[in-house]
Coordinates of N, CA and C and ligand atoms in Angstrom, one line a residue:
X1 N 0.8 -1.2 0.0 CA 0.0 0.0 0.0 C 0.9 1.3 0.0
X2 N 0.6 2.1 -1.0 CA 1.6 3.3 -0.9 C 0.4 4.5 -0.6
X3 N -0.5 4.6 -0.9 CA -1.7 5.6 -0.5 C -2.6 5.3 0.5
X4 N -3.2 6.4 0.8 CA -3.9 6.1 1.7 C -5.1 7.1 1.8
X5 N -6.7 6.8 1.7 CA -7.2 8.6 1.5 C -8.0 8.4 3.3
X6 N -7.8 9.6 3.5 CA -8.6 9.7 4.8 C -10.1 10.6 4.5
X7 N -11.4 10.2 5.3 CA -11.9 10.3 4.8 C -12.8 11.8 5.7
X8 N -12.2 12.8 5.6 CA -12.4 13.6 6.5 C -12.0 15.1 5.7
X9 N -12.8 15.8 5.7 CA -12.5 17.2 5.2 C -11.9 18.4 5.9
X10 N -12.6 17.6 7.4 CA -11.7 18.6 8.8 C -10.3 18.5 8.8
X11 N -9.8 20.2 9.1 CA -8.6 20.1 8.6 C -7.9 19.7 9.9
X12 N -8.1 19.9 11.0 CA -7.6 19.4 12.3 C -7.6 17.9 12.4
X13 N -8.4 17.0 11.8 CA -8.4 15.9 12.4 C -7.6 15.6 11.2
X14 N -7.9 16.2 10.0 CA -6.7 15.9 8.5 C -5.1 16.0 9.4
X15 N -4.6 16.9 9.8 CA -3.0 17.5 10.7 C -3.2 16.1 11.5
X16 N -3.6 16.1 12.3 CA -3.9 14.6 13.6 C -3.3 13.5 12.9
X17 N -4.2 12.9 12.1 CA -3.9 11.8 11.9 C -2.9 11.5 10.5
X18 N -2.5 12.6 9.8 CA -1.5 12.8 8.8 C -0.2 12.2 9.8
X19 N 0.0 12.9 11.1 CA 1.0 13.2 12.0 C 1.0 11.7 12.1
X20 N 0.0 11.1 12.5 CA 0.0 9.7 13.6 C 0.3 8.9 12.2
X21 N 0.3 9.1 11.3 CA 0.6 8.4 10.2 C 1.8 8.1 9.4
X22 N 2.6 9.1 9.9 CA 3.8 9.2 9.6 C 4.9 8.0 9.4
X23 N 4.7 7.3 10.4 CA 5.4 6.1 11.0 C 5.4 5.2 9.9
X24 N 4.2 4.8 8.7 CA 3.9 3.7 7.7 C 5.1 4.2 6.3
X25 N 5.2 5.8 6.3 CA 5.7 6.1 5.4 C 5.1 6.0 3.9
X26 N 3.7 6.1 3.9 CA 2.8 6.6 2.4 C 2.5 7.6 2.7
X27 N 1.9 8.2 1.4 CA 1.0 9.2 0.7 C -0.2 9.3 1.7
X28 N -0.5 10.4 2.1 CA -1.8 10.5 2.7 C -2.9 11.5 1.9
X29 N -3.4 11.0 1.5 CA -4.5 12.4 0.7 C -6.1 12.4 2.1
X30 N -6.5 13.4 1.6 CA -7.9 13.0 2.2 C -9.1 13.6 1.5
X31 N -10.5 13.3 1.9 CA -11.1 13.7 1.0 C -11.1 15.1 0.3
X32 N -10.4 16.3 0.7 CA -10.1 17.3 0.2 C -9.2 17.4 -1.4
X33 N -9.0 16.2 -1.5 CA -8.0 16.3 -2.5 C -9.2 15.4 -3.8
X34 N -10.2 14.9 -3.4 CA -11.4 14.5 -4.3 C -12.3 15.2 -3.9
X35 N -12.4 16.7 -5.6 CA -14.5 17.0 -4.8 C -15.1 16.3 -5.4
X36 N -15.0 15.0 -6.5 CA -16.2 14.7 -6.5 C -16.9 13.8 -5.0
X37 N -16.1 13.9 -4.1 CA -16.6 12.9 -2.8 C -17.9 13.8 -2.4
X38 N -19.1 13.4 -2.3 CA -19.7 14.0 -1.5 C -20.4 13.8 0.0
X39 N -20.8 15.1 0.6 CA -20.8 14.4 2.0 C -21.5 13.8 2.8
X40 N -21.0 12.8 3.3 CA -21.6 11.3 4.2 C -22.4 11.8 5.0
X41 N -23.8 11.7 5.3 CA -24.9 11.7 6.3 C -23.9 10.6 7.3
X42 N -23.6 11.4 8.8 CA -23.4 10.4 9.9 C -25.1 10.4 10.6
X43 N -25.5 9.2 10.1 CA -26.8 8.7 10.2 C -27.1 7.9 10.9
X44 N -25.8 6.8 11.3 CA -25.6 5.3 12.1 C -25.9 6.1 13.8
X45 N -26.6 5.0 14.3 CA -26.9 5.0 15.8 C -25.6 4.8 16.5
X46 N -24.6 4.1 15.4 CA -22.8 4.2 16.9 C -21.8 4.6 15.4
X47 N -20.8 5.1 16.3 CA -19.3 5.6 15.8 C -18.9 4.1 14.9
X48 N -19.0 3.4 15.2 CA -18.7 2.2 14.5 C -19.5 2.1 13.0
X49 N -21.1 2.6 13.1 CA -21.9 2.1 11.7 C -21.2 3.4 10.8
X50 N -20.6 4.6 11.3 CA -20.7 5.5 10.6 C -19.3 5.7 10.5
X51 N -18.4 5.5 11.1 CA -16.8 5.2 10.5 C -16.8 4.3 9.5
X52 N -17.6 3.0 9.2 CA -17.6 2.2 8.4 C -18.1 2.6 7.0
X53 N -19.3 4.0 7.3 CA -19.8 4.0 6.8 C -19.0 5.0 5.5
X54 N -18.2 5.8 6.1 CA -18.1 7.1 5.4 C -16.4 6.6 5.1
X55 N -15.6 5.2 5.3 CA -14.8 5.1 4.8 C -15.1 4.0 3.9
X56 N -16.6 2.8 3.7 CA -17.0 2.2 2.7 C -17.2 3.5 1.4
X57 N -17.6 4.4 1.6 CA -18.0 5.5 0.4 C -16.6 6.3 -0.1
X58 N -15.8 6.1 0.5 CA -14.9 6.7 0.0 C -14.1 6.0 -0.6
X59 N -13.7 4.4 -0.1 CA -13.1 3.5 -1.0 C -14.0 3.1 -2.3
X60 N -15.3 3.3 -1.8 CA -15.8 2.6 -3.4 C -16.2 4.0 -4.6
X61 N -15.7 5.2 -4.2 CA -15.5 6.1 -5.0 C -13.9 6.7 -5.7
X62 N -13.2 6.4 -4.9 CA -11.6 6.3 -5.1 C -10.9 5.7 -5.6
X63 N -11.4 4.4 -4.6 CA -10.5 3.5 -5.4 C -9.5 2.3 -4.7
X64 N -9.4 3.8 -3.3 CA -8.1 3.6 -3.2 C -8.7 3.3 -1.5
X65 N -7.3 2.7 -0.5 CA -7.5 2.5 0.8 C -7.8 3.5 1.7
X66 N -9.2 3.2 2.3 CA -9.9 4.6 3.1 C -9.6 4.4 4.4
X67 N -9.2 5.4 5.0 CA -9.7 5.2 6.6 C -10.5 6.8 7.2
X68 N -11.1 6.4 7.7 CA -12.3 6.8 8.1 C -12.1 7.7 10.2
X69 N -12.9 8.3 10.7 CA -12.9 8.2 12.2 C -14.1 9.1 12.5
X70 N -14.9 8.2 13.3 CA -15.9 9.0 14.1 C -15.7 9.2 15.6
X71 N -16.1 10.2 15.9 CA -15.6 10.3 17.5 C -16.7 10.9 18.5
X72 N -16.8 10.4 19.8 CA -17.7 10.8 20.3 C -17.5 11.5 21.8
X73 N -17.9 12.1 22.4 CA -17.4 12.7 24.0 C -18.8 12.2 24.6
X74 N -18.6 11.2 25.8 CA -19.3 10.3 26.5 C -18.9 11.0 28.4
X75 N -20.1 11.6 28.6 CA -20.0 12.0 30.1 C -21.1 11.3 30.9
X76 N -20.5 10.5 31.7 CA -20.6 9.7 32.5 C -22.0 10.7 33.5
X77 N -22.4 11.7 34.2 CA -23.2 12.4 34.6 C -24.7 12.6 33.4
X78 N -24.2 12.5 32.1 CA -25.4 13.0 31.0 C -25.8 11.2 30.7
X79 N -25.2 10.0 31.3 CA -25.6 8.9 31.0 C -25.1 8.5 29.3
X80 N -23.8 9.3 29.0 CA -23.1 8.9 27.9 C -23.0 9.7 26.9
X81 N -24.2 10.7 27.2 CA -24.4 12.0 26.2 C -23.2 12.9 26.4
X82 N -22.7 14.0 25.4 CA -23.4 13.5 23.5 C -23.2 12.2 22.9
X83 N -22.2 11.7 22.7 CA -21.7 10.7 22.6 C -21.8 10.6 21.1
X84 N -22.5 9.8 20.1 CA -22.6 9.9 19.1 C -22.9 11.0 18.2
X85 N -24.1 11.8 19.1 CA -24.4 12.7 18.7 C -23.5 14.2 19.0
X86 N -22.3 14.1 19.2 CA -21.6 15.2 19.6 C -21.5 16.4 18.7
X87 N -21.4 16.2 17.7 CA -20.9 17.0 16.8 C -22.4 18.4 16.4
X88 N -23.6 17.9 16.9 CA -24.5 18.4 16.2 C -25.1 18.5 18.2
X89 N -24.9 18.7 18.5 CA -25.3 18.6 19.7 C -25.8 20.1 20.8
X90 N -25.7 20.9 20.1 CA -26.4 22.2 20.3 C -27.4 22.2 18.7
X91 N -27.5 21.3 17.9 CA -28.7 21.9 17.1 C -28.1 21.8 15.5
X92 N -28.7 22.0 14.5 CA -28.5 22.2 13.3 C -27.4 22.9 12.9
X93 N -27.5 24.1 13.4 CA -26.3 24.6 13.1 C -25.0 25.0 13.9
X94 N -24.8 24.0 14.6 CA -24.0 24.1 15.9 C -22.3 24.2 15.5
X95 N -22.2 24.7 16.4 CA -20.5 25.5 16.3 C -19.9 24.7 17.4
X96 N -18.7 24.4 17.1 CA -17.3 24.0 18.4 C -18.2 24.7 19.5
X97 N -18.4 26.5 19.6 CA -18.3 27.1 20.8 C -20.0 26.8 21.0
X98 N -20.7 26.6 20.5 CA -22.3 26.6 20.7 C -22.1 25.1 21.8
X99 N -22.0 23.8 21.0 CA -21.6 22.8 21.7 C -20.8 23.1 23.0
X100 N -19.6 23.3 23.3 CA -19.4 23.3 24.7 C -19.6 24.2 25.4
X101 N -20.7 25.2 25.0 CA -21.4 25.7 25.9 C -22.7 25.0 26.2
X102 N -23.3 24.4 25.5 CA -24.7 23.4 26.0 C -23.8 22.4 26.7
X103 N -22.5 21.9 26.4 CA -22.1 21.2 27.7 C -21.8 21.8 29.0
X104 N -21.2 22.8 29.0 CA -21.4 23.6 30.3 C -22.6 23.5 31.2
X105 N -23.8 24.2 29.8 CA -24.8 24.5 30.7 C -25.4 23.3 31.5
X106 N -25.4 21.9 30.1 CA -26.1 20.9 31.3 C -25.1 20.1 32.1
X107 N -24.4 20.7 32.2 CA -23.2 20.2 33.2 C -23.2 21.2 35.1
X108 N -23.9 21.6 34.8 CA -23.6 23.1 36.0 C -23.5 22.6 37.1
X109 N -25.0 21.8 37.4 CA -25.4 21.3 38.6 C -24.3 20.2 39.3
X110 N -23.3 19.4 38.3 CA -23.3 17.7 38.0 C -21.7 18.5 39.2
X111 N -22.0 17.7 40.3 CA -20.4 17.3 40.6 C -19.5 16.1 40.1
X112 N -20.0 15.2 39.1 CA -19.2 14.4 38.9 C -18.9 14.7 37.6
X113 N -17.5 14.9 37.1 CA -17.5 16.0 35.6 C -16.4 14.8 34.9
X114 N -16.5 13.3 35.3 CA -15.9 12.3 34.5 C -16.3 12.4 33.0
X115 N -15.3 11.6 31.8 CA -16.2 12.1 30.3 C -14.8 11.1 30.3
X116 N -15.1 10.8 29.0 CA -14.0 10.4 28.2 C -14.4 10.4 26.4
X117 N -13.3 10.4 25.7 CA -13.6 10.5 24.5 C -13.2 9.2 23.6
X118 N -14.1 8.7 22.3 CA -14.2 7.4 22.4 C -14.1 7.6 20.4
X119 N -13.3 7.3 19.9 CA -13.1 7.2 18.5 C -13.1 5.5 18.1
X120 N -14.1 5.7 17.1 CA -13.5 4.2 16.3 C -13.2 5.0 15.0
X121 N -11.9 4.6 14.6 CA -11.4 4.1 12.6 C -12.0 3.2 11.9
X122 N -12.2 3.8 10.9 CA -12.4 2.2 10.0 C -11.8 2.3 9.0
X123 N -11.0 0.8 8.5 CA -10.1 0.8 7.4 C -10.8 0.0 6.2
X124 N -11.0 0.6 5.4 CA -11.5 -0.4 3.9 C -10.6 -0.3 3.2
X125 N -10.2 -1.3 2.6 CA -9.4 -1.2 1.3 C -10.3 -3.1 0.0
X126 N -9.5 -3.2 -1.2 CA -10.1 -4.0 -1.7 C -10.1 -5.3 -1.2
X127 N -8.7 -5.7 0.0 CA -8.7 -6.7 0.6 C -9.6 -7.1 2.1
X128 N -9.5 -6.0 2.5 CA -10.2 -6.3 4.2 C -10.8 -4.6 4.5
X129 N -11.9 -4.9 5.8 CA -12.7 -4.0 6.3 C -12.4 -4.1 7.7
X130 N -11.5 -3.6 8.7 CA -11.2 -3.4 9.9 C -11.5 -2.2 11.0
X131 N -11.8 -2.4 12.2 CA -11.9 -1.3 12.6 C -11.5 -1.1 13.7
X132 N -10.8 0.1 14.4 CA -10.1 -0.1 15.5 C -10.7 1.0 16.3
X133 N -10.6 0.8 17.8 CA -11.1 1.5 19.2 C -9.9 2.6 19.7
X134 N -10.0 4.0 20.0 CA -8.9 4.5 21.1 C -10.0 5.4 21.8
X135 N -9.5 5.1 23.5 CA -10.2 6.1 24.2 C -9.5 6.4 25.0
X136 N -10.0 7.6 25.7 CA -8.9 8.3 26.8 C -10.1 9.0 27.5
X137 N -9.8 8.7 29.1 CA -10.8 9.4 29.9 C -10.5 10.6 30.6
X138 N -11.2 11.5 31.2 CA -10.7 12.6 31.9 C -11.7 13.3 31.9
X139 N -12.0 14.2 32.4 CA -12.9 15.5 33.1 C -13.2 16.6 32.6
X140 N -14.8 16.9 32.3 CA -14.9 17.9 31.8 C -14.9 19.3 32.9
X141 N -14.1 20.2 32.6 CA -13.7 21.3 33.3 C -14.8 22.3 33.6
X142 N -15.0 23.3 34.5 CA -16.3 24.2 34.6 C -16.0 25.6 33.5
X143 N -14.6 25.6 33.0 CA -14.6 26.7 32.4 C -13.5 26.7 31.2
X144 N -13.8 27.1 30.1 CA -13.0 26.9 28.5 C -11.4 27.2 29.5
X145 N -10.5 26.0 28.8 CA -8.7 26.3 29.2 C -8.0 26.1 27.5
X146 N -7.6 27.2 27.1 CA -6.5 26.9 26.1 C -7.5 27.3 24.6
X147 N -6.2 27.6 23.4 CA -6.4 28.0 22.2 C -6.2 26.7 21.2
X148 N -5.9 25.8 21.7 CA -5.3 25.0 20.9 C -6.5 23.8 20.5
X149 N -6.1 22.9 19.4 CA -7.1 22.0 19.6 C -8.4 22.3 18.7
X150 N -9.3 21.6 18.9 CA -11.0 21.7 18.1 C -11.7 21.1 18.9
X151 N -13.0 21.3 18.9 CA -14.3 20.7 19.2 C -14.2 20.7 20.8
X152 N -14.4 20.3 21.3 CA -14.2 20.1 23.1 C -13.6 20.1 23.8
X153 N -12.2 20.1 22.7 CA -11.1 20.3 23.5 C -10.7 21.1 24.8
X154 N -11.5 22.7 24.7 CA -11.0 23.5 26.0 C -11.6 23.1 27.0
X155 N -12.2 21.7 27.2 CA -13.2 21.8 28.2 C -12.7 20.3 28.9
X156 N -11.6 19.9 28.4 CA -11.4 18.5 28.4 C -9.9 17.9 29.2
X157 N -10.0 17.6 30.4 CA -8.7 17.8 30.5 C -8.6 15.9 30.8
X158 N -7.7 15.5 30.4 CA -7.3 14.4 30.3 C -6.6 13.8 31.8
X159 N -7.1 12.7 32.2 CA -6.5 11.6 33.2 C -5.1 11.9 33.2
X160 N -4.3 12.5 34.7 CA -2.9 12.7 34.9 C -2.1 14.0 34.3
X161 N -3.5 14.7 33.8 CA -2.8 16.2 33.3 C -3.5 17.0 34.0
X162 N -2.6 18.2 34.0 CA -3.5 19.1 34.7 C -4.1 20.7 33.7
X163 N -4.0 20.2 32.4 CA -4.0 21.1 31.1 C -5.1 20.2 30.2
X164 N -5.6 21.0 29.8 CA -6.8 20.5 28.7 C -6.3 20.1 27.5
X165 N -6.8 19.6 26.1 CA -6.6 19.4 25.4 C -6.1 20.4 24.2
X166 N -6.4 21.6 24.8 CA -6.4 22.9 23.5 C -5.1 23.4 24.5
X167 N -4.5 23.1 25.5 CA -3.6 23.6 26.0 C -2.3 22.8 26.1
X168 N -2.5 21.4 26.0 CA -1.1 20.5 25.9 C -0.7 20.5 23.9
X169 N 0.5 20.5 24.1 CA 1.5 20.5 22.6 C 0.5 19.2 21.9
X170 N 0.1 19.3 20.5 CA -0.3 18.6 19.8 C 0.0 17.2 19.9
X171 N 1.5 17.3 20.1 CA 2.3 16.0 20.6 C 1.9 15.1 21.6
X172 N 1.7 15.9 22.2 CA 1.3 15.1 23.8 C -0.2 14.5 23.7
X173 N -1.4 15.5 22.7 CA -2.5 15.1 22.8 C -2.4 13.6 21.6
X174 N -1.6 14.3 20.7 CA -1.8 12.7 19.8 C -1.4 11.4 20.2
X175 N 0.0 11.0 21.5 CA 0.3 10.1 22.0 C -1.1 9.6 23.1
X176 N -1.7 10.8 23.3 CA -2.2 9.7 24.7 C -4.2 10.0 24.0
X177 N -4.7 10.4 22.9 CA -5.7 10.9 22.5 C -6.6 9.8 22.1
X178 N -8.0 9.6 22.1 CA -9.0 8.4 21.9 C -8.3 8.8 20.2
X179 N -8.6 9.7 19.3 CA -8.0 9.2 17.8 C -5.9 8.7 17.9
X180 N -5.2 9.5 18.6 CA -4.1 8.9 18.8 C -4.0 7.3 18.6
X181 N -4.3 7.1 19.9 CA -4.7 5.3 20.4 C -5.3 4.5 19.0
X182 N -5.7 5.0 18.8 CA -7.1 4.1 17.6 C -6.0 4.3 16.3
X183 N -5.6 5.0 15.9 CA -4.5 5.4 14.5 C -3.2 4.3 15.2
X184 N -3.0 4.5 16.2 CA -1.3 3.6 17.0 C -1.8 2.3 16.5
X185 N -3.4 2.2 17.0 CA -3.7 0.3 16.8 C -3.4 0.0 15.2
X186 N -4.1 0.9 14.4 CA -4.1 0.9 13.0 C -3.0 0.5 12.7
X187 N -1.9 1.5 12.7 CA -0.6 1.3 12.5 C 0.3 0.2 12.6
X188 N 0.0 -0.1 13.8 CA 0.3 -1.4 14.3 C -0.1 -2.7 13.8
X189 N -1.7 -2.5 13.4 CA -1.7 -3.6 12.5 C -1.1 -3.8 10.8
X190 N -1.3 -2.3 10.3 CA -0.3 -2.4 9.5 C 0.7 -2.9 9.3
X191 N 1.5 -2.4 10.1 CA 3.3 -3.2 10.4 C 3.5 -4.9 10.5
X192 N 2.6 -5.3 11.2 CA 2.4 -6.5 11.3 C 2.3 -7.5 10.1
Ligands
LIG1 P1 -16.9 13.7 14.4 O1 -16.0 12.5 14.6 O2 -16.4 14.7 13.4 O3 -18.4 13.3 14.1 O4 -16.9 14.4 15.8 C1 -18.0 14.6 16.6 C2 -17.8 15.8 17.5 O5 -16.7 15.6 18.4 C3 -17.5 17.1 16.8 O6 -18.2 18.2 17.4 C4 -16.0 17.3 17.0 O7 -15.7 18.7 17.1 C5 -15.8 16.6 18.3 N1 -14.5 16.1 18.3 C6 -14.0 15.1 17.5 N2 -12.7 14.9 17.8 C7 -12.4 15.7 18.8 C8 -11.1 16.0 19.5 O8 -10.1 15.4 19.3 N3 -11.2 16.9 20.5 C9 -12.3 17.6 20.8 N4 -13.5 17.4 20.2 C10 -13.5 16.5 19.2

C-alpha cells in the first residue's frame, strides 16, 4: 500500500492523523484532494456504523484504501451523552463554541464532571474491512482552558494532566488521544 485517502475534510483531524501516520511512510490524501466525494450523512446510531460507513464511500469512490474516524465525547453524569451525537449537539447549526457551551450548561449542577472520548477508525481497502477503538478518559472542566485544539477540547482535560486538550502540545494530545490510540492500533496492525 503506498496511498492512503482519509476520509475527513476537517482540517484538524486531516494534521492529527496525517502526524500519527507518519510512522507507515505513504502518501496520505484526504477527502479534500477528491470534490467529486460528497458528504456522508453520519446517520448510524454508533461511531462504529458511521466510521464504516463514510470510509465504505470513499473507497468505493476512489479506489483507493480509506480510513475513516468517528468520535464521540461520553460524560458519565449525562448517562453517555453527546456521545454519538456530539458533533451536532447544540442543534443544526452548531459550532465548536455553541456545543461546549450546552455542555457547560447541562453540566452546572453535575459534581461528577468524569467524560472520556471514544473514536473508532475504519479501514477499507479491496482486501479487508477493519476497525479499530482509542479512548482516553478525563474531566470535563467548569470553564473553557486553552487555544489550541478543536471541538471540546478547551473543556477536556485528560486523566494525569492538569491542562486541557487545547492547552497541551499537539504531541502530547496525539500520544495519549481516543484518535491517537485508535491510529497507534491501525498502525500497528499495519506493520504486522
Ligand atoms: P466527528 O467525529 O467529526 O463526528 O466528531 C464529533 C464531535 O466531536 C465534533 O463536534 C467534534 O468537534 C468533536 N471532536 C472530535 N474529535 C475531537 C477531539 O479530538 N477533540 C475535541 N473534540 C473532538
Amino acid at each position: 500500500m503506498d496511498k492512503l485517502v482519509l476520509a475527513s475534510r476537517n482540517p484538524n483531524k486531516i494534521e492529527e492523523m496525517a502526524q500519527l501516520l507518519k510512522p507507515l511512510g505513504i502518501e496520505v490524501l484526504s477527502a479534500l484532494d477528491f470534490p467529486e466525494l460528497e458528504e456522508v450523512e453520519e446517520d448510524k446510531p454508533t461511531l462504529e456504523g458511521n466510521a464504516l460507513k463514510k470510509a465504505e464511500y470513499v473507497h468505493s469512490v476512489t479506489g483507493l484504501p480509506s480510513l475513516s474516524d468517528d468520535t464521540g465525547l461520553e460524560v458519565e453524569a449525562l448517562d453517555g451523552a453527546p456521545g454519538v451525537y456530539s458533533a451536532r449537539y447544540s442543534g443544526e447549526n452548531a459550532t465548536y463554541q455553541s456545543n461546549v457551551e450546552k455542555l457547560l450548561s447541562e453540566m452546572k449542577n453535575s459534581e461528577n464532571r468524569a467524560a472520556r472520548f471514544r473514536t473508532v477508525v475504519a479501514f477499507v481497502s479491496d482486501k479487508e474491512t477493519q476497525s479499530f477503538e482509542g479512548i482516553v478518559n478525563g474531566e470535563i472542566l467548569k470553564e473553557q482552558k486553552g487555544e489550541g485544539g478543536f471541538g471540546y477540547d478547551p473543556v477536556f482535560q485528560p486523566e494525569g494532566y492538569y491542562q486541557t486538550f487545547a492547552e497541551l502540545p499537539s504531541q502530547i494530545k496525539n500520544d495519549i488521544s481516543h484518535r491517537g490510540r485508535a491510529i497507534q492500533k491501525f498502525v500497528a496492525f499495519l506493520s504486522a
